[in-house]
PDB file of C-alpha atoms in Angstrom:
ATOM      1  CA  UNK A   1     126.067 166.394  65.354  1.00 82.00           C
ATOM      2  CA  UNK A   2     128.997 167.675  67.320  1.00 82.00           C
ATOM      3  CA  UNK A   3     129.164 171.396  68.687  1.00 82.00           C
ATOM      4  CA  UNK A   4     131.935 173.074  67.639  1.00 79.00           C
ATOM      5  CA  UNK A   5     133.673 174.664  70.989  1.00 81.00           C
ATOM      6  CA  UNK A   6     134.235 170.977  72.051  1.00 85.00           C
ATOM      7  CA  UNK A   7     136.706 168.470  71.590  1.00 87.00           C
ATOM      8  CA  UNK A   8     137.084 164.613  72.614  1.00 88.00           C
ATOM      9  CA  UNK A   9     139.479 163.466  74.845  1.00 85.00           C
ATOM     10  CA  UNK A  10     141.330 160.248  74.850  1.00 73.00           C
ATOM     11  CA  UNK A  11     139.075 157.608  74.717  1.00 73.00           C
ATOM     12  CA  UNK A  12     136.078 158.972  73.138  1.00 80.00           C
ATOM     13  CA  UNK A  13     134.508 156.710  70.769  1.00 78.00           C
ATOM     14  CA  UNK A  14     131.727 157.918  68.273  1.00 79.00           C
ATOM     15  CA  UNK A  15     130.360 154.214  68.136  1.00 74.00           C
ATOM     16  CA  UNK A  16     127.190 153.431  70.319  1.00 66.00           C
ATOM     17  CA  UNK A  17     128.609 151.575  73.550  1.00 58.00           C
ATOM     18  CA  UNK A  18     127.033 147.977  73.513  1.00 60.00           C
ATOM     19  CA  UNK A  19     126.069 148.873  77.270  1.00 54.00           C
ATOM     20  CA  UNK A  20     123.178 150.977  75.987  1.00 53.00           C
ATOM     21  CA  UNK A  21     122.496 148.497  73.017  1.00 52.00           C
ATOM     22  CA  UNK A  22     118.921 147.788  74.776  1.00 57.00           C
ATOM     23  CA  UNK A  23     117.987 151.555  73.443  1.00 59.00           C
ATOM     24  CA  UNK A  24     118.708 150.902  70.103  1.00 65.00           C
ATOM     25  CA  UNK A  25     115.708 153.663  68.952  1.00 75.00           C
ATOM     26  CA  UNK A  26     116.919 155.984  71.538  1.00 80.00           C
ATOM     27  CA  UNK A  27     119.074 159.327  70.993  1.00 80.00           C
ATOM     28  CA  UNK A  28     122.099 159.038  72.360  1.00 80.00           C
ATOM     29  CA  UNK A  29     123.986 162.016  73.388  1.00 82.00           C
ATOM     30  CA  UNK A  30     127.966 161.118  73.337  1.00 80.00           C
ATOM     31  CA  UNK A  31     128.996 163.563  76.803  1.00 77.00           C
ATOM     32  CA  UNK A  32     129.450 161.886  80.280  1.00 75.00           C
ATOM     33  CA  UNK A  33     131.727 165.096  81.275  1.00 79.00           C
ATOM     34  CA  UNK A  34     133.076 168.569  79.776  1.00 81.00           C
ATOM     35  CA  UNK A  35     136.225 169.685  81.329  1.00 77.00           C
ATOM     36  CA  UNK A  36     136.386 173.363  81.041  1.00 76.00           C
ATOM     37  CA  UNK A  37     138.320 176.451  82.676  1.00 72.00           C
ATOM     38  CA  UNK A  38     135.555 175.959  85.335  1.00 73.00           C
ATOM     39  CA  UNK A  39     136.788 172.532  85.881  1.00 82.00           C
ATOM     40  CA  UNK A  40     134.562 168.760  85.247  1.00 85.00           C
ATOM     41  CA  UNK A  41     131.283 169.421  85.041  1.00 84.00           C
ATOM     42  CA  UNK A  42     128.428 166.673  84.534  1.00 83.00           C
ATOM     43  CA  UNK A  43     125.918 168.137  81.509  1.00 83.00           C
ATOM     44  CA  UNK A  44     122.067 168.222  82.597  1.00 82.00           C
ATOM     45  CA  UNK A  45     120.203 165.208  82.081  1.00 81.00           C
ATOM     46  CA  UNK A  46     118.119 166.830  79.144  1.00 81.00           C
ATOM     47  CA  UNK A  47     120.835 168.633  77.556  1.00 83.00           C
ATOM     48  CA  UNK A  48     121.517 167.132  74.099  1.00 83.00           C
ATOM     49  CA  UNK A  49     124.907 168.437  73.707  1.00 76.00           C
ATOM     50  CA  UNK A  50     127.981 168.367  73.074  1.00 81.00           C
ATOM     51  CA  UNK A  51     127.115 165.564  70.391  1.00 85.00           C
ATOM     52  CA  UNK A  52     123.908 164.032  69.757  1.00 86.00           C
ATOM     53  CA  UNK A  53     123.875 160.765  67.304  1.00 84.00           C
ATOM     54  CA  UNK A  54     120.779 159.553  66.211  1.00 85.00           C
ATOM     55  CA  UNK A  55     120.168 155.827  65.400  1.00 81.00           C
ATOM     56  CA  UNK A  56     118.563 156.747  61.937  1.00 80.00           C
ATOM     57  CA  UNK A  57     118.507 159.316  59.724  1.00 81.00           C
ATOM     58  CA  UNK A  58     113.929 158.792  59.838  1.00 87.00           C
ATOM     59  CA  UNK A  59     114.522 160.162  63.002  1.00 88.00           C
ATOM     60  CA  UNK A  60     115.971 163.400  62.407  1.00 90.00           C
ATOM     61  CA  UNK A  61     113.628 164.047  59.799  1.00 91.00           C
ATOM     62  CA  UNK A  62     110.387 162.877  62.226  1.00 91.00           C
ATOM     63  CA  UNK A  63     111.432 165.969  63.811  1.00 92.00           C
ATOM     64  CA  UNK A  64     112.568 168.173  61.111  1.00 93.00           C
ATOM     65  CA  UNK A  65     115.944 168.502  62.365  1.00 91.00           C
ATOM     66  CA  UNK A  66     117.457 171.604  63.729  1.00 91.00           C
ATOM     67  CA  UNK A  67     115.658 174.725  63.569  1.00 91.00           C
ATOM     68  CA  UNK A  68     117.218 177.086  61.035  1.00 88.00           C
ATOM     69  CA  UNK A  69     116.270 180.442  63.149  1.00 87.00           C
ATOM     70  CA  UNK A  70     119.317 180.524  65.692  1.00 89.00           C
ATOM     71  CA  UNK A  71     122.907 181.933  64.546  1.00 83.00           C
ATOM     72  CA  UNK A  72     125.623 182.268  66.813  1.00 77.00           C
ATOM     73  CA  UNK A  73     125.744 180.226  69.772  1.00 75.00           C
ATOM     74  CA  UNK A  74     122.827 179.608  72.028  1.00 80.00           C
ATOM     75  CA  UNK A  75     119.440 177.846  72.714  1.00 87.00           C
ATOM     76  CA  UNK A  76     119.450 175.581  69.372  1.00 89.00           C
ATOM     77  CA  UNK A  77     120.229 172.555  71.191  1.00 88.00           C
ATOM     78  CA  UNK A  78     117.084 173.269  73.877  1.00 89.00           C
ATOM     79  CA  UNK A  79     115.062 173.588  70.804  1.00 92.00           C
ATOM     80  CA  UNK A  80     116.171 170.147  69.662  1.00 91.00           C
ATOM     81  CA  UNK A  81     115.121 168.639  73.109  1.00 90.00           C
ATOM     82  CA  UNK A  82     111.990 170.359  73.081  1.00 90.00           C
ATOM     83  CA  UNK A  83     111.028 168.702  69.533  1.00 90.00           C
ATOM     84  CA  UNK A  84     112.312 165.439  70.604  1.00 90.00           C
ATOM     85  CA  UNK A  85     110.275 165.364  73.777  1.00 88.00           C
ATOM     86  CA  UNK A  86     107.108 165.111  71.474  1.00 86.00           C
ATOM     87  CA  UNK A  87     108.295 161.536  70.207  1.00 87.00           C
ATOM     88  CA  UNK A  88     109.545 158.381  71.890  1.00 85.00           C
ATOM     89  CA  UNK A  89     113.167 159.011  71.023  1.00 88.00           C
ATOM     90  CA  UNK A  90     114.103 159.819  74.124  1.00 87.00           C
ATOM     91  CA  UNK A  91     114.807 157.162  77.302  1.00 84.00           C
ATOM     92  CA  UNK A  92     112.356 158.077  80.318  1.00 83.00           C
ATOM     93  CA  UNK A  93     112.155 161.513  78.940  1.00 84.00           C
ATOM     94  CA  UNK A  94     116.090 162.401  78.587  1.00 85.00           C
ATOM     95  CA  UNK A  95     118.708 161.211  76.051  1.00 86.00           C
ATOM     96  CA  UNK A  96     120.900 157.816  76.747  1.00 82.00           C
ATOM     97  CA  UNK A  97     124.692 158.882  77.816  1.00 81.00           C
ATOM     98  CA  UNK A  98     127.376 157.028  78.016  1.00 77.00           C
ATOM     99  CA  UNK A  99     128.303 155.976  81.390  1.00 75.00           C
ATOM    100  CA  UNK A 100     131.594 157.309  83.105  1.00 73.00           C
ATOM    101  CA  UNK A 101     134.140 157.465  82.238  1.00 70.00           C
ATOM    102  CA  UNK A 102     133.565 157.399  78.759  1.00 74.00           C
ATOM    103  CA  UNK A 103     132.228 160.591  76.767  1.00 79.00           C
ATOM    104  CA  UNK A 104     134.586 163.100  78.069  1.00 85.00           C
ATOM    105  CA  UNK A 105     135.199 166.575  76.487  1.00 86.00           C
ATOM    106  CA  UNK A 106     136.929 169.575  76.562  1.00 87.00           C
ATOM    107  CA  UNK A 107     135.259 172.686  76.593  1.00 84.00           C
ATOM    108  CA  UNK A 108     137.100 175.038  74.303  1.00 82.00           C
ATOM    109  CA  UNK A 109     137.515 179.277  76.003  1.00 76.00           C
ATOM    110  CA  UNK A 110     134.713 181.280  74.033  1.00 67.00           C
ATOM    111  CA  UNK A 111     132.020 183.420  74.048  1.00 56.00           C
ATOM    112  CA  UNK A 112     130.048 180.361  74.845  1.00 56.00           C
ATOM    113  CA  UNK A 113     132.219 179.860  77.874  1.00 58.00           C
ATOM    114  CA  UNK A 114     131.863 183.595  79.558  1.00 63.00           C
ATOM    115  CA  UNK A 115     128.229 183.293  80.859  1.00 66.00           C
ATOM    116  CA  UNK A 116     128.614 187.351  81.866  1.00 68.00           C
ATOM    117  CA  UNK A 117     129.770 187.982  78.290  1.00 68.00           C
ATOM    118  CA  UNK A 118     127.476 185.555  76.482  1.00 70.00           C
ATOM    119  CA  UNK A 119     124.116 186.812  78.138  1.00 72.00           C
ATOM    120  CA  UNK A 120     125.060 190.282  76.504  1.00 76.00           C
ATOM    121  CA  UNK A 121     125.303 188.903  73.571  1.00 80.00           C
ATOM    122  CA  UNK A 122     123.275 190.044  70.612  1.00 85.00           C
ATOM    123  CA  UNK A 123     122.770 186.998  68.441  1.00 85.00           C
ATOM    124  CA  UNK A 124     122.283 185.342  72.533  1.00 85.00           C
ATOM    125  CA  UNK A 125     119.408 187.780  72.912  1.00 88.00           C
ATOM    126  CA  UNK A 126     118.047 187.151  69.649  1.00 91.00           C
ATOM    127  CA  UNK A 127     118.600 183.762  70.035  1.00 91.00           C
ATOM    128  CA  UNK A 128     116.335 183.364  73.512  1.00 91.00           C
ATOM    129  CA  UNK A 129     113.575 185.515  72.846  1.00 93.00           C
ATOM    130  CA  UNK A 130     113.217 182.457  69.653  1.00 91.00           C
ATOM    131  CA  UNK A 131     113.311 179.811  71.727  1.00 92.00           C
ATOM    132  CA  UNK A 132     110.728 181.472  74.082  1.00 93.00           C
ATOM    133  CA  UNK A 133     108.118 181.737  70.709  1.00 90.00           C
ATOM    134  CA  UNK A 134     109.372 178.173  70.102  1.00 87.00           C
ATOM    135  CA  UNK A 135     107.679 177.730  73.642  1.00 90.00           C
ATOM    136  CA  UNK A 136     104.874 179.408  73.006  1.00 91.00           C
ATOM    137  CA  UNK A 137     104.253 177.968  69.600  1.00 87.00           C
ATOM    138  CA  UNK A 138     104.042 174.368  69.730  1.00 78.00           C
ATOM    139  CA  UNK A 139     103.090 174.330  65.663  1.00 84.00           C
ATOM    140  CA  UNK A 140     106.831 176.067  64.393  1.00 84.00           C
ATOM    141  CA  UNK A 141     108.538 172.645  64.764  1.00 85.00           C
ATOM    142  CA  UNK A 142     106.739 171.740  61.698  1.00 87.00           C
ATOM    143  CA  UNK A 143     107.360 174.949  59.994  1.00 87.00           C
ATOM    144  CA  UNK A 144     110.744 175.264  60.756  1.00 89.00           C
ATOM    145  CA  UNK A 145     113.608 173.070  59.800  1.00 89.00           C
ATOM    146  CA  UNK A 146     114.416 170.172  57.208  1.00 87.00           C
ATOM    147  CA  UNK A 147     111.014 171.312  55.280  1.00 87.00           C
ATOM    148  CA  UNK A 148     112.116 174.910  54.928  1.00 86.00           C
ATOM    149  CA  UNK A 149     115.426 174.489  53.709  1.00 82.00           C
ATOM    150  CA  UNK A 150     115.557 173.754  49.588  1.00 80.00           C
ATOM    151  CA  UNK A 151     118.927 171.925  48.982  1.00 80.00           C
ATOM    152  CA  UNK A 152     120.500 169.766  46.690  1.00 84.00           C
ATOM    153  CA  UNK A 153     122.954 166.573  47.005  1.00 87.00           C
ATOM    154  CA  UNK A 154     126.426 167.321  45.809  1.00 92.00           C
ATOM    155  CA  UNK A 155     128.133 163.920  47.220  1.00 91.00           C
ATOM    156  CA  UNK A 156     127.253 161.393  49.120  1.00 90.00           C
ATOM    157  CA  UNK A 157     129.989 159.033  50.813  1.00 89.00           C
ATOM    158  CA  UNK A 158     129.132 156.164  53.557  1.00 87.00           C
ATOM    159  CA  UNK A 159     131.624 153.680  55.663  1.00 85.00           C
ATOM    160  CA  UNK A 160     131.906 151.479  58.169  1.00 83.00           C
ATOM    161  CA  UNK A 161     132.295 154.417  60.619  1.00 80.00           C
ATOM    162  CA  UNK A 162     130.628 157.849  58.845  1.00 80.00           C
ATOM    163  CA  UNK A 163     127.782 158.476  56.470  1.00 83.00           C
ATOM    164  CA  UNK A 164     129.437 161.968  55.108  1.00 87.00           C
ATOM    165  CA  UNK A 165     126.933 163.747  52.803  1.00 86.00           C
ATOM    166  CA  UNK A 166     127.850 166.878  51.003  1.00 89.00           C
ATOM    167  CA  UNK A 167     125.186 169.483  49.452  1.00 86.00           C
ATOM    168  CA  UNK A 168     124.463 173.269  48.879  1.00 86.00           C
ATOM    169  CA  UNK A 169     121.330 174.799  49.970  1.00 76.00           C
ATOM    170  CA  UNK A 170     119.557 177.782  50.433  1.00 72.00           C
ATOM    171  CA  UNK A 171     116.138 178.876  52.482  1.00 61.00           C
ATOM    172  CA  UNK A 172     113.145 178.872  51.252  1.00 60.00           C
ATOM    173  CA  UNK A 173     111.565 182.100  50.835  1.00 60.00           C
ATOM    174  CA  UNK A 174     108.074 182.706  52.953  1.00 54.00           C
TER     175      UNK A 174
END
């Protein structure tokens, strides 16, 4: 999964480096450094963005995926961490990066970008006081995600490099 205000720079590969082979049931987040207006900036250990690849697809479900609750930008990457954190997919508690200087992005000018803008925010605001129940509620995880989504497979295409799956869904009503 790749964030969308981000793009690779020369050299990026979206293969698992051999040097981090040993953590073959790991999640492996793809950034080393984002390059923004602000200038190189090394992400936080537990941040799972820019791009997060997971080894398996079993994984991503263990979890139930993404929460389907945030829209816009903003907190539904922490939310990932916090459900990985309950399994064994992550290396001593953080995901494995590539080291430098491989996994370099840049940081595209956005809402995203403009912290004073971004905290103002209404889908931002709506968007944190979720992840704080998603604190508070330890049980949503389970609720929310792959499960609650009803969807169907349109097309399904795999390669040496991509699986690429294609389908229309909808939420499930509560």
């Amino acid at each position: 999964f790749q964030d969308i205000d981000v793009l690779p720079l020369t050299g990026v590969s979206y293969r698992r480096p051999s040097k981090v082979s040993s953590e073959t049931n790991k999640v492996f987040v793809l950034a080393s450094r984002l390059l923004s207006r602000n200038g190189w900036q090394i992400p936080a250990a537990e941040s799972v963005s820019p791009v997060i690849m997971f080894p398996s697809s079993n994984m991503y479900e263990d979890i139930n995926g993404h929460s389907n609750g945030y829209w816009g930008w903003g907190f539904e990457d922490k939310d990932l961490f916090v459900r990985l954190e309950k399994t064994d997919f992550l290396s001593h508690g953080i995901p494995v990066r590539p080291p430098l200087p491989s996994g370099q992005f840049y940081v595209l000018d956005s809402l995203h970008t403009d912290e004073s803008k971004r905290k103002e925010a209404p889908a931002f605001v709506i968007n944190r006081k979720r992840f704080q129940e998603c604190l508070e509620n330890t049980s949503r995880a389970s609720e929310d995600g792959l499960n609650s989504v009803y969807y169907q497979l349109i097309n399904e295409l795999q390669d040496s490099f991509a699986h690429t799956i294609q389908v229309r869904f909808q939420r499930r009503s509560r």
